[in-house]
PDB file of C-alpha atoms in Angstrom:
ATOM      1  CA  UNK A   1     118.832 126.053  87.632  1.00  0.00           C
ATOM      2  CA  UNK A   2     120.454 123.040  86.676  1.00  0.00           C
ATOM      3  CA  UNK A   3     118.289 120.403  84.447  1.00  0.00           C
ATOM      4  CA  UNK A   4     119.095 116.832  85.842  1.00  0.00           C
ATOM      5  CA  UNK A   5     117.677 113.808  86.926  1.00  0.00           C
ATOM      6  CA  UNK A   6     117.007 114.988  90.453  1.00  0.00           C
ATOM      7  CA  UNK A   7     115.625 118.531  88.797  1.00  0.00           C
ATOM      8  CA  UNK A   8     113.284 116.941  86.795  1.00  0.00           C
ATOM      9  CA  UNK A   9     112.010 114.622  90.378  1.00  0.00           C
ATOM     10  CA  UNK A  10     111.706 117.343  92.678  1.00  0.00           C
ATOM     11  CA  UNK A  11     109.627 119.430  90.179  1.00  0.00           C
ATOM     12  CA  UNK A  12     107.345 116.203  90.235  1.00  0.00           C
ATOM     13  CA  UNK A  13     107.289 116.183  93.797  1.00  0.00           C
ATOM     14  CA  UNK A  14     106.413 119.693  94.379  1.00  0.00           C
ATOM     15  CA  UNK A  15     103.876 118.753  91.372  1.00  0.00           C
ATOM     16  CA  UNK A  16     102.230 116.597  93.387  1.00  0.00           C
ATOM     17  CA  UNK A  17     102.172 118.243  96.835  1.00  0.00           C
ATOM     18  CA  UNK A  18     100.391 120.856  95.020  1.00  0.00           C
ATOM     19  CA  UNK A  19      97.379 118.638  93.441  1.00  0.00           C
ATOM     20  CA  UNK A  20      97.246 116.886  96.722  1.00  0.00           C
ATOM     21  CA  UNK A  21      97.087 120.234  99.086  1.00  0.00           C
ATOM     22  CA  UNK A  22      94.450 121.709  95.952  1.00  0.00           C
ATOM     23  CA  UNK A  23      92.530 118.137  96.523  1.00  0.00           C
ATOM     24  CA  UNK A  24      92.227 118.573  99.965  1.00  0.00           C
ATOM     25  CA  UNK A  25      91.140 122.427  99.661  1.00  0.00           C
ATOM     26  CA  UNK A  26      88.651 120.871  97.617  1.00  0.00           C
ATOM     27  CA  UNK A  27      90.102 122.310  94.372  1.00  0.00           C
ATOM     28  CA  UNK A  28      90.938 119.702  91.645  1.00  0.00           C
ATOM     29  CA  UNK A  29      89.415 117.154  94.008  1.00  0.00           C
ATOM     30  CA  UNK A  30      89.226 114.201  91.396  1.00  0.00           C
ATOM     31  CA  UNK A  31      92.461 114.971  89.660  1.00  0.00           C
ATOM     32  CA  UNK A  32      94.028 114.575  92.865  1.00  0.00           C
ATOM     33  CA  UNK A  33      92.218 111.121  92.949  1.00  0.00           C
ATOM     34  CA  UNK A  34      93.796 109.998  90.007  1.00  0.00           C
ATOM     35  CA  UNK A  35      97.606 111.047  90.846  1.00  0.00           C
ATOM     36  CA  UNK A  36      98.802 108.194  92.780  1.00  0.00           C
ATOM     37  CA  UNK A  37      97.583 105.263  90.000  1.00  0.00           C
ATOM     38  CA  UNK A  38      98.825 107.497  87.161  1.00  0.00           C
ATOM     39  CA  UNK A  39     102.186 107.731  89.586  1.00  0.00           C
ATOM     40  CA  UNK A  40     101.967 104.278  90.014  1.00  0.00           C
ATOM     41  CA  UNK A  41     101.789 103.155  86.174  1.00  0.00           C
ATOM     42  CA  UNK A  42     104.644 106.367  85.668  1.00  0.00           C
ATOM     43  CA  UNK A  43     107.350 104.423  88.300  1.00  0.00           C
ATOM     44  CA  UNK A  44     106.212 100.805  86.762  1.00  0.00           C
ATOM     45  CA  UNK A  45     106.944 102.282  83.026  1.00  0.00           C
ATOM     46  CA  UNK A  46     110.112 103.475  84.029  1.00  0.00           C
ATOM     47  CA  UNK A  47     111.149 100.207  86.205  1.00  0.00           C
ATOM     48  CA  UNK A  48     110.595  98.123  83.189  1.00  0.00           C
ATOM     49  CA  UNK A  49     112.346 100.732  81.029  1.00  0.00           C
ATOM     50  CA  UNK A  50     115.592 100.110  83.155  1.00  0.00           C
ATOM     51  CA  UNK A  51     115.057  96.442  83.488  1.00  0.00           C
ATOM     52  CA  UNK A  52     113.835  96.204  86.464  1.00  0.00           C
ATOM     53  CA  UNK A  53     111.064  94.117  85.060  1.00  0.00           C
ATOM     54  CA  UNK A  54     109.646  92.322  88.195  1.00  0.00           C
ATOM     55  CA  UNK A  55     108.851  95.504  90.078  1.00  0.00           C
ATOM     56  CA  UNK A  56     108.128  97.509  87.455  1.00  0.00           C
ATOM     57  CA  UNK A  57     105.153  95.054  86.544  1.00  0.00           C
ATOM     58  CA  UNK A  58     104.387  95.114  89.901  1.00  0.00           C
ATOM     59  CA  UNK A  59     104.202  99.042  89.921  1.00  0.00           C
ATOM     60  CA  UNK A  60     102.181  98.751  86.376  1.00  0.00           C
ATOM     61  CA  UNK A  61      99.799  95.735  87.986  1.00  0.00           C
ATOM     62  CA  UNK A  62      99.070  98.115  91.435  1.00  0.00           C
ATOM     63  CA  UNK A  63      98.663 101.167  89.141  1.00  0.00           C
ATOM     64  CA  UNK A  64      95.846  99.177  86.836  1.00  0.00           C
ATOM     65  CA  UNK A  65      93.925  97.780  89.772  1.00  0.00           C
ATOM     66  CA  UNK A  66      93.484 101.376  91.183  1.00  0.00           C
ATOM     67  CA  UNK A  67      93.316 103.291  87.889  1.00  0.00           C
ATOM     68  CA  UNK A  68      90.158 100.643  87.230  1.00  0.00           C
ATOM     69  CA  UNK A  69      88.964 101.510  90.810  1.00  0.00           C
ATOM     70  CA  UNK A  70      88.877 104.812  90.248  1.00  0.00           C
ATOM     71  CA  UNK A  71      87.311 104.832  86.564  1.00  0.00           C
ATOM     72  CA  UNK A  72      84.470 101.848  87.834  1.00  0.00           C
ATOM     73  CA  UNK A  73      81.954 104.272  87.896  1.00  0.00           C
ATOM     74  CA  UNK A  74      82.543 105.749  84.360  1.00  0.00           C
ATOM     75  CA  UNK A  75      83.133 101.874  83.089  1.00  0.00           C
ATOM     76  CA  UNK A  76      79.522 101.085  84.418  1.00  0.00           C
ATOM     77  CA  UNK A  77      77.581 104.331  83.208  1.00  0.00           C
ATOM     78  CA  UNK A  78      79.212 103.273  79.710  1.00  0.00           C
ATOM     79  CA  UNK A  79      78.818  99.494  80.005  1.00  0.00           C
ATOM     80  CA  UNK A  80      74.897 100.624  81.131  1.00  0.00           C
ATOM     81  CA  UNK A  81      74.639 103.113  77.687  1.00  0.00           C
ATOM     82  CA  UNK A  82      75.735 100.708  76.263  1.00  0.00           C
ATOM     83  CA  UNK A  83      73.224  97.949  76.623  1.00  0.00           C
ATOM     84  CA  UNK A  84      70.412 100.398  76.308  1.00  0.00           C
ATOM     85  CA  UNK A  85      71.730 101.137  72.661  1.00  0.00           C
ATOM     86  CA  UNK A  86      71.834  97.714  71.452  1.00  0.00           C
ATOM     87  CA  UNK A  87      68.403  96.629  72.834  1.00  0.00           C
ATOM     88  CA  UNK A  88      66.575  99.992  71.313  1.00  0.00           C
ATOM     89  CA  UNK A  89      68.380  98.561  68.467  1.00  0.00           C
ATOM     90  CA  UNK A  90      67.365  94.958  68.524  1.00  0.00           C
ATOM     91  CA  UNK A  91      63.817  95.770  69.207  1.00  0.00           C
ATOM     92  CA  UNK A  92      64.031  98.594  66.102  1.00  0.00           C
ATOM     93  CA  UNK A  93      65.537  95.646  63.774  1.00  0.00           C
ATOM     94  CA  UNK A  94      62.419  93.390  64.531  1.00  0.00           C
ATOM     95  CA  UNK A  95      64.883  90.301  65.539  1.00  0.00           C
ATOM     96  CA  UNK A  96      64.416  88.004  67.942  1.00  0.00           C
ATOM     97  CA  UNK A  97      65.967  85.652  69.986  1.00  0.00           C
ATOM     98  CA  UNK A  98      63.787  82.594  71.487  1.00  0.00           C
TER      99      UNK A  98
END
């Protein structure tokens, strides 16, 4: 086998129709989740790369937006830890605020 540019896309292809037929066999469910945004932000990178800046940040934008979609739940459990820790540690520090 020849290594090439369309090698190198149609082992990415057959990488994905693999997570996505393991995703729906319920096998590697959430990593399946994450393919298309990670795709997504993969195609913008290499847009930009070959100045093809417009759609390439469009690519990069669309990949963000679902990336963050996907990771909301994760962002809140942290953003929730988060404020637990710093009011255990205000009240531990004795200061006040009123």
């Amino acid at each position: 086998m020849r290594w090439n540019g369309k090698t190198g896309w149609a082992l990415f292809l057959i990488a994905c129709g693999v997570l996505i037929l393991l995703g729906k066999l319920g096998l590697f469910g959430s990593l399946a989740g994450f393919l298309f945004p990670i795709a997504f932000l993969a195609l913008g990178y290499v847009g930009i790369k070959n100045g093809r800046k417009f759609v390439g940040g469009l690519f990069v934008v669309i990949g963000l937006f679902a990336l963050l979609a996907k990771l909301s739940g994760l962002i809140a459990f942290v953003l929730a830890a988060g404020l637990i820790v710093y009011g255990v540690s205000q009240l531990k520090s004795g200061k006040t605020y009123s």
